[in-house]
Coordinates of C-alpha atoms in Angstrom, one line a residue:
Chain A
M756 CA 0.0 0.0 0.0
I757 CA 1.1 3.5 -0.8
F758 CA 0.3 4.8 2.6
D759 CA 2.6 2.3 4.3
R760 CA 5.5 3.6 2.2
W761 CA 4.4 7.2 2.9
I762 CA 4.6 6.6 6.6
E763 CA 8.0 5.0 6.1
W764 CA 9.3 8.0 4.1
L765 CA 7.7 10.7 6.1
P766 CA 10.5 11.1 8.8
A767 CA 13.1 11.7 6.0
L768 CA 10.9 14.1 4.2
L769 CA 10.0 16.0 7.3
E770 CA 13.7 16.3 8.0
G771 CA 14.1 17.8 4.5
L772 CA 11.1 20.1 5.2
G773 CA 13.0 21.4 8.2
V774 CA 16.0 22.3 6.0
S775 CA 13.5 23.9 3.5
L776 CA 12.0 26.0 6.3
A777 CA 15.5 26.9 7.7
L778 CA 16.5 27.9 4.1
T779 CA 13.4 30.1 3.8
G780 CA 14.1 31.8 7.1
C781 CA 17.7 32.5 6.3
V782 CA 16.8 33.8 2.9
A783 CA 14.2 36.1 4.5
L784 CA 16.9 37.3 7.0
V785 CA 19.2 38.3 4.1
G786 CA 16.6 39.4 1.5
L787 CA 14.2 41.5 3.5
P788 CA 16.6 44.0 5.2
L789 CA 18.5 44.2 2.0
G790 CA 15.3 44.8 0.1
L791 CA 14.3 47.6 2.5
V792 CA 17.7 49.3 1.9
F793 CA 17.3 48.9 -1.9
G794 CA 13.8 50.1 -1.7
L795 CA 14.9 53.2 0.1
L796 CA 17.8 53.8 -2.2
S797 CA 15.5 53.4 -5.3
T798 CA 13.4 56.3 -3.9
H799 CA 16.5 58.4 -3.1
Q800 CA 16.5 62.1 -4.1
N801 CA 19.8 61.8 -6.0
R802 CA 18.9 60.7 -9.5
L803 CA 22.1 58.9 -10.2
M804 CA 21.8 56.8 -7.0
R805 CA 18.1 56.1 -7.8
T806 CA 18.9 55.0 -11.4
V807 CA 21.7 52.7 -10.3
F808 CA 19.5 50.9 -7.8
I809 CA 16.5 50.7 -10.1
V810 CA 18.7 49.1 -12.8
F811 CA 20.1 46.7 -10.3
I812 CA 16.6 45.7 -9.1
E813 CA 15.3 45.3 -12.7
V814 CA 18.2 43.2 -13.7
F815 CA 17.8 40.9 -10.8
R816 CA 14.1 40.6 -11.3
G817 CA 14.6 39.7 -14.9
I818 CA 17.1 36.8 -14.4
P819 CA 15.8 33.3 -13.4
L820 CA 16.9 32.4 -9.8
L821 CA 18.5 29.2 -11.2
A822 CA 21.0 31.3 -13.3
V823 CA 22.0 33.2 -10.1
I824 CA 22.4 29.9 -8.2
Y825 CA 24.6 28.3 -10.9
L826 CA 26.6 31.5 -11.3
L827 CA 27.5 31.5 -7.7
Y828 CA 27.8 27.8 -7.2
F829 CA 30.0 27.1 -10.2
G830 CA 31.6 30.5 -10.5
L831 CA 32.8 31.4 -6.9
P832 CA 35.2 28.4 -6.5
S833 CA 37.2 29.6 -9.5
G834 CA 37.6 33.0 -7.7
G835 CA 39.0 31.1 -4.7
I836 CA 35.8 31.4 -2.7
T837 CA 34.3 28.1 -1.5
L838 CA 31.0 28.2 0.3
T839 CA 28.7 25.3 1.3
A840 CA 25.7 24.7 -1.0
F841 CA 23.4 26.0 1.8
V842 CA 25.2 29.3 2.1
T843 CA 25.4 29.7 -1.7
M844 CA 21.7 29.1 -1.9
V845 CA 21.0 31.7 0.9
I846 CA 23.1 34.3 -0.9
A847 CA 21.6 33.7 -4.4
H848 CA 18.1 33.5 -3.1
G849 CA 18.6 36.3 -0.7
L850 CA 19.7 38.6 -3.5
N851 CA 16.8 37.5 -5.6
L852 CA 14.3 38.2 -2.8
S853 CA 15.9 41.6 -2.1
A854 CA 15.1 42.7 -5.6
Y855 CA 11.5 41.6 -5.3
S856 CA 10.9 42.8 -1.8
S857 CA 12.5 46.2 -2.6
E858 CA 9.6 46.8 -5.0
V859 CA 7.1 46.0 -2.2
F860 CA 8.9 48.3 0.3
R861 CA 9.0 51.0 -2.3
A862 CA 5.3 50.8 -3.0
G863 CA 4.7 50.7 0.7
I864 CA 6.7 53.9 1.3
L865 CA 5.1 55.7 -1.6
H866 CA 1.7 54.6 -0.3
V867 CA 2.2 56.9 2.7
G868 CA 0.9 60.2 1.4
P869 CA 2.8 63.5 1.3
G870 CA 0.4 64.9 3.9
Q871 CA 2.1 62.8 6.6
R872 CA 5.5 64.2 5.8
E873 CA 4.2 67.7 5.8
A874 CA 2.5 67.0 9.1
F875 CA 5.6 65.9 10.9
A876 CA 7.7 68.6 9.2
S877 CA 5.3 71.2 10.6
L878 CA 5.6 69.7 14.0
G879 CA 9.4 70.3 13.8
I880 CA 10.3 66.6 13.6
T881 CA 13.5 66.0 11.7
Q882 CA 13.4 64.0 8.4
T883 CA 15.2 61.0 9.8
R884 CA 13.1 60.7 13.0
G885 CA 9.9 61.4 11.0
F886 CA 10.8 58.7 8.5
F887 CA 11.4 56.1 11.2
H888 CA 8.5 57.1 13.5
V889 CA 5.8 58.2 11.0
V890 CA 6.4 56.9 7.5
L891 CA 7.9 53.5 8.1
P892 CA 5.3 52.2 10.6
Q893 CA 2.5 53.0 8.2
A894 CA 4.4 51.6 5.2
M895 CA 4.9 48.3 7.1
R896 CA 1.2 47.8 7.4
A897 CA 0.8 48.1 3.7
V898 CA 3.7 45.8 3.1
I899 CA 2.8 42.8 5.4
G900 CA 0.3 41.2 3.0
P901 CA 2.4 41.2 -0.2
M902 CA 5.5 40.3 1.9
M903 CA 3.8 37.1 3.2
S904 CA 3.0 36.0 -0.4
L905 CA 6.6 36.7 -1.3
L906 CA 7.8 34.5 1.5
I907 CA 5.5 31.7 0.3
M908 CA 7.1 32.0 -3.1
V909 CA 10.5 31.8 -1.4
F910 CA 9.5 28.6 0.3
Q911 CA 8.4 27.1 -3.0
S912 CA 11.6 28.2 -4.8
S913 CA 13.7 26.8 -2.0
S914 CA 13.1 23.5 -4.0
L915 CA 15.7 24.8 -6.5
A916 CA 18.3 24.0 -3.8
Y917 CA 17.8 20.5 -5.0
T918 CA 20.0 21.3 -8.1
I919 CA 23.1 22.0 -5.9
G920 CA 22.4 19.2 -3.4
V921 CA 21.2 21.0 -0.3
G922 CA 19.4 18.3 1.5
E923 CA 16.0 20.0 1.5
L924 CA 12.6 18.5 0.9
T925 CA 12.9 18.0 -2.9
S926 CA 16.4 16.6 -2.6
K927 CA 15.3 14.1 0.0
A928 CA 12.3 13.1 -2.0
F929 CA 14.3 12.7 -5.2
S930 CA 17.0 10.6 -3.5
I931 CA 14.4 8.3 -2.0
G932 CA 12.9 8.0 -5.6
A933 CA 16.3 7.2 -7.0
M934 CA 16.8 4.4 -4.4
T935 CA 13.4 2.8 -4.6
F936 CA 12.4 3.8 -8.2
Q937 CA 9.1 4.9 -6.8
Y938 CA 9.5 8.4 -8.0
F939 CA 5.8 9.1 -8.4
D940 CA 4.8 8.0 -4.9
V941 CA 7.6 9.9 -3.1
L942 CA 7.4 13.0 -5.2
A943 CA 3.6 13.1 -4.8
L944 CA 4.1 13.0 -1.0
A945 CA 6.6 15.8 -1.2
G946 CA 4.2 17.8 -3.4
I947 CA 1.4 17.3 -0.9
I948 CA 3.6 18.6 1.9
Y949 CA 4.5 21.7 -0.1
A950 CA 0.9 22.2 -1.2
V951 CA -0.5 21.9 2.4
I952 CA 2.0 24.5 3.7
C953 CA 1.6 26.9 0.8
I954 CA -2.2 26.7 0.7
A955 CA -2.6 27.1 4.5
S956 CA -0.2 30.0 4.7
S957 CA -1.7 31.8 1.7
R958 CA -5.1 31.5 3.4
I959 CA -3.6 33.0 6.6
A960 CA -1.9 35.7 4.5
S961 CA -5.1 36.8 2.8
N962 CA -6.9 36.8 6.1
V963 CA -4.3 39.0 7.7
E964 CA -4.3 41.3 4.6
E965 CA -8.1 41.6 4.8
R966 CA -8.0 42.5 8.4
L967 CA -5.3 45.1 7.9
K968 CA -7.3 46.6 5.0
T969 CA -10.4 47.1 7.0
G970 CA -8.4 48.8 9.7
R971 CA -7.9 47.5 13.3
Chain B
M725 CA 40.7 30.8 -21.7
N726 CA 41.9 27.9 -24.1
G727 CA 40.4 29.3 -27.3
I728 CA 36.9 30.1 -26.0
S729 CA 35.7 33.4 -27.3
I730 CA 32.7 35.4 -26.2
E731 CA 31.2 35.0 -29.6
T732 CA 31.3 31.3 -29.6
L733 CA 29.9 31.2 -26.1
F734 CA 27.1 33.5 -27.1
S735 CA 26.1 31.3 -30.1
G736 CA 26.5 28.2 -28.0
I737 CA 24.2 29.4 -25.2
G738 CA 22.0 31.2 -27.6
A739 CA 21.2 27.9 -29.2
G740 CA 18.9 27.3 -26.2
L741 CA 17.1 30.6 -26.7
S742 CA 14.5 29.2 -29.2
I743 CA 13.6 26.4 -26.7
T744 CA 13.2 28.9 -23.9
V745 CA 10.9 31.0 -26.1
I746 CA 8.9 27.9 -27.2
L747 CA 8.5 26.8 -23.6
T748 CA 7.2 30.2 -22.6
V749 CA 4.9 30.8 -25.6
V750 CA 3.4 27.3 -25.8
S751 CA 2.7 27.0 -22.1
F752 CA 1.3 30.5 -22.0
V753 CA -1.1 29.7 -24.9
A754 CA -2.0 26.3 -23.6
G755 CA -2.4 27.7 -20.1
S756 CA -4.8 30.4 -21.4
V757 CA -6.9 27.7 -23.0
L758 CA -7.0 25.6 -19.8
A759 CA -7.7 28.7 -17.7
V760 CA -11.0 29.5 -19.4
P761 CA -13.0 26.5 -18.2
L762 CA -11.3 26.7 -14.8
A763 CA -12.2 30.4 -14.4
L764 CA -15.8 29.6 -15.5
A765 CA -16.1 26.8 -13.0
R766 CA -14.5 29.0 -10.4
T767 CA -17.2 31.7 -10.8
S768 CA -20.0 29.1 -11.3
H769 CA -23.3 29.2 -9.3
L770 CA -22.8 25.5 -8.6
R771 CA -20.9 24.9 -5.4
V772 CA -19.4 21.6 -6.6
L773 CA -17.9 23.1 -9.7
R774 CA -16.6 26.0 -7.7
W775 CA -14.9 23.8 -5.1
L776 CA -13.5 21.5 -7.8
A777 CA -12.0 24.5 -9.6
I778 CA -10.6 26.0 -6.3
G779 CA -9.0 22.5 -5.5
I780 CA -7.4 22.2 -8.9
I781 CA -6.1 25.8 -8.9
D782 CA -4.7 25.5 -5.3
I783 CA -3.0 22.2 -6.0
C784 CA -1.4 23.4 -9.3
R785 CA -0.1 26.6 -7.5
G786 CA 0.7 25.0 -4.2
V787 CA 3.2 22.4 -5.5
P788 CA 6.4 24.1 -6.6
P789 CA 7.0 24.2 -10.4
L790 CA 10.1 22.1 -10.0
V791 CA 8.3 19.4 -8.1
W792 CA 5.6 19.3 -10.8
L793 CA 8.3 18.9 -13.5
L794 CA 10.0 16.1 -11.5
I795 CA 6.6 14.3 -10.9
I796 CA 5.7 14.5 -14.6
Y797 CA 9.1 13.5 -16.0
Y798 CA 10.3 10.9 -13.5
G799 CA 7.0 9.9 -11.9
I800 CA 4.8 9.4 -15.0
S801 CA 7.5 8.1 -17.4
P802 CA 7.2 4.5 -16.3
L803 CA 3.6 4.6 -17.5
I804 CA 3.9 6.9 -20.5
A805 CA 7.4 7.5 -21.9
L806 CA 7.8 11.3 -22.1
E807 CA 10.6 13.2 -23.6
P808 CA 11.9 16.1 -21.5
L809 CA 10.4 18.8 -23.7
P810 CA 6.8 17.5 -23.7
A811 CA 7.0 16.8 -20.0
A812 CA 8.1 20.4 -19.3
L813 CA 5.4 21.8 -21.6
I814 CA 2.7 19.8 -19.8
G815 CA 4.0 20.9 -16.4
L816 CA 4.4 24.6 -17.3
S817 CA 1.0 24.6 -19.0
L818 CA -0.8 23.2 -16.0
I819 CA 0.9 25.8 -13.7
S820 CA 0.2 28.7 -16.0
G821 CA -3.4 27.5 -16.5
A822 CA -3.9 27.8 -12.7
Y823 CA -2.3 31.2 -12.4
L824 CA -4.1 32.6 -15.5
A825 CA -7.4 31.1 -14.2
E826 CA -7.1 33.2 -11.1
N827 CA -6.4 36.3 -13.3
F828 CA -9.5 35.5 -15.4
R829 CA -11.6 35.0 -12.3
A830 CA -10.5 38.4 -10.9
G831 CA -11.4 39.8 -14.4
I832 CA -14.9 38.3 -14.3
D833 CA -15.5 39.4 -10.6
N834 CA -14.4 43.0 -11.3
V835 CA -16.8 43.7 -14.1
H836 CA -19.3 46.1 -12.6
K837 CA -22.5 44.4 -11.4
G838 CA -24.6 47.0 -13.3
Q839 CA -23.3 45.7 -16.6
R840 CA -24.9 42.3 -16.1
E841 CA -28.1 43.9 -14.7
A842 CA -28.2 46.2 -17.8
A843 CA -27.8 43.2 -20.1
M844 CA -30.5 41.4 -18.2
A845 CA -32.8 44.4 -18.4
L846 CA -32.3 44.4 -22.2
G847 CA -33.6 40.8 -22.3
L848 CA -30.4 39.1 -23.2
T849 CA -30.2 35.4 -22.3
P850 CA -27.8 34.4 -19.5
T851 CA -25.4 33.0 -22.1
H852 CA -25.4 36.2 -24.1
Q853 CA -25.1 38.3 -20.9
F854 CA -21.9 36.5 -20.1
W855 CA -20.3 36.1 -23.5
R856 CA -21.4 39.4 -25.1
V857 CA -21.3 41.8 -22.1
V858 CA -19.3 40.4 -19.2
A859 CA -16.5 38.4 -20.9
P860 CA -15.2 41.1 -23.3
Q861 CA -14.8 43.5 -20.3
A862 CA -13.3 40.7 -18.1
V863 CA -10.7 40.0 -20.7
N864 CA -9.6 43.6 -20.6
I865 CA -9.3 43.6 -16.9
A866 CA -7.4 40.3 -16.9
M867 CA -5.0 41.3 -19.6
P868 CA -2.4 43.4 -17.7
P869 CA -1.8 40.8 -14.9
S870 CA -1.6 38.0 -17.5
A871 CA 0.9 39.9 -19.5
S872 CA 3.1 40.3 -16.4
Y873 CA 2.6 36.7 -15.7
A874 CA 4.2 35.9 -19.1
V875 CA 7.4 37.5 -17.8
S876 CA 7.5 35.3 -14.7
L877 CA 6.7 32.3 -16.9
L878 CA 9.8 33.1 -19.0
K879 CA 11.9 32.8 -15.8
D880 CA 10.0 29.7 -14.6
S881 CA 10.8 28.0 -17.9
A882 CA 14.5 27.8 -16.7
K883 CA 13.5 25.0 -14.4
A884 CA 12.9 22.8 -17.4
S885 CA 16.7 22.6 -17.8
I886 CA 16.7 20.4 -14.6
I887 CA 14.8 17.6 -16.4
G888 CA 17.1 17.9 -19.4
V889 CA 15.3 20.4 -21.8
A890 CA 18.0 22.1 -23.9
D891 CA 17.1 25.7 -23.0
I892 CA 19.4 28.6 -22.3
I893 CA 20.4 27.4 -18.8
F894 CA 21.0 23.8 -20.1
M895 CA 23.2 25.0 -22.9
A896 CA 25.1 27.2 -20.4
Q897 CA 25.7 24.2 -18.2
L898 CA 27.0 22.4 -21.2
E899 CA 29.5 25.2 -21.9
V900 CA 30.7 25.1 -18.3
S901 CA 31.2 21.3 -18.5
R902 CA 33.4 22.0 -21.6
G903 CA 35.6 24.2 -19.5
A904 CA 34.2 27.7 -20.0
P905 CA 34.3 30.0 -17.0
A906 CA 31.0 29.7 -15.1
V907 CA 30.7 33.4 -14.1
L908 CA 31.0 34.5 -17.8
V909 CA 28.7 31.7 -19.1
F910 CA 25.9 32.4 -16.6
S911 CA 26.3 36.1 -17.1
I912 CA 25.7 35.6 -20.8
A913 CA 22.7 33.4 -20.0
A914 CA 21.4 36.2 -17.8
V915 CA 21.8 38.7 -20.6
L916 CA 19.9 36.4 -23.0
Y917 CA 17.0 36.2 -20.5
L918 CA 17.0 40.0 -20.1
L919 CA 17.0 40.4 -23.9
V920 CA 13.7 38.6 -24.0
G921 CA 12.3 39.6 -20.7
I922 CA 12.8 43.4 -20.8
P923 CA 10.8 43.9 -24.1
L924 CA 8.2 41.5 -22.7
S925 CA 7.9 43.5 -19.5
Y926 CA 7.7 46.8 -21.4
F927 CA 5.0 45.2 -23.5
S928 CA 3.1 44.2 -20.3
R929 CA 3.4 47.8 -19.0
Y930 CA 2.1 49.1 -22.4
V931 CA -0.9 46.7 -22.2
D932 CA -1.6 48.0 -18.7
S933 CA -1.6 51.6 -19.8
V934 CA -3.8 50.9 -22.8
V935 CA -6.3 48.9 -20.7
R936 CA -6.3 51.6 -17.9
R937 CA -7.6 54.1 -20.4
K938 CA -10.3 51.7 -21.7
V939 CA -11.8 49.9 -18.7
V940 CA -14.1 51.2 -16.0
T941 CA -13.9 49.0 -13.0
V942 CA -15.9 48.9 -9.8

């Protein structure tokens, strides 16, 4: 029976799932702060600065993640830099996420109307303080929903780590498939695990977004 | 660089360009065809049809594209022998069908209710109400997000290289295995993706601006 085998494989796949989740967390830790910085710089007053970062973001958004992974994984060793597959994946995916999240942050910052800036300026609050205490908190509320969908995409794309042999969910499932030749059964189980997590978290994300939209 | 010139690398990797374009175009077209019945079922009055459509769409989108490709290529091949290219086309079409169905659904939902009421008041049959009044406007609303989906489909198509489809990334890996420097090779691959992707995303912005002028939404 397929279910007996599923129960037999489940521990290995759950271990892989742990790596997938750890990968997603690390990518978020790299990609989100970097994305915030890029988002701020792409709205910078200095035109040259702005252009440089907009070009950087557009280029990264236009390249498949797989190309970035391979570039770093096969390219860095020839430059004398050797990183583990996990770290390579975190860097490649983190850069990729930073380009996508910077757009979300930028939209969030632009979403806060000019009236807010004028209000804190007239209260004598400095630009920097006003930005961190007035603009950013409001931008964050607009950002949370899209950011959650981005993270679900990151979790899905973490499956690409299979190509460089990070032992995450897809790698684990594929190697079980290679040993038992029951590719369909084990990959289907992996697919179900991915789908359950993605569907559940996107339901939560849209609930949260709905609640934020209607106000507290 | 033992006799490897940038020109030969470009033509070597560029040999995969046509496959990448075929993957993107065919799965976008096939996905659009699949998306119509899915979107109709998703907006149906019948609860069973609606749930069925939601289930199919959620599963197609919830399983990562790479896992779909592996399931179709390695999982189904013992039953039906599939070459890598058809396997990738089937997988990408399924996924794009699900994403486009959601776009079409949003298009149908966002046509103003008054339009259907007006059609009803004019005595149009329900079929005519939908196909003559609602659908043409829904298509307009669904067009911009679908055009920008085409850009992400182009990047998703890179995953087909993993099951052995000879696209840009696959040809790039081939060049690396022949001893070309990886940073250069994958930078060239990136440039090729940008050459297709940037015009495509400009086109999607153009579609957006045209539609914005034309459509009145809720």
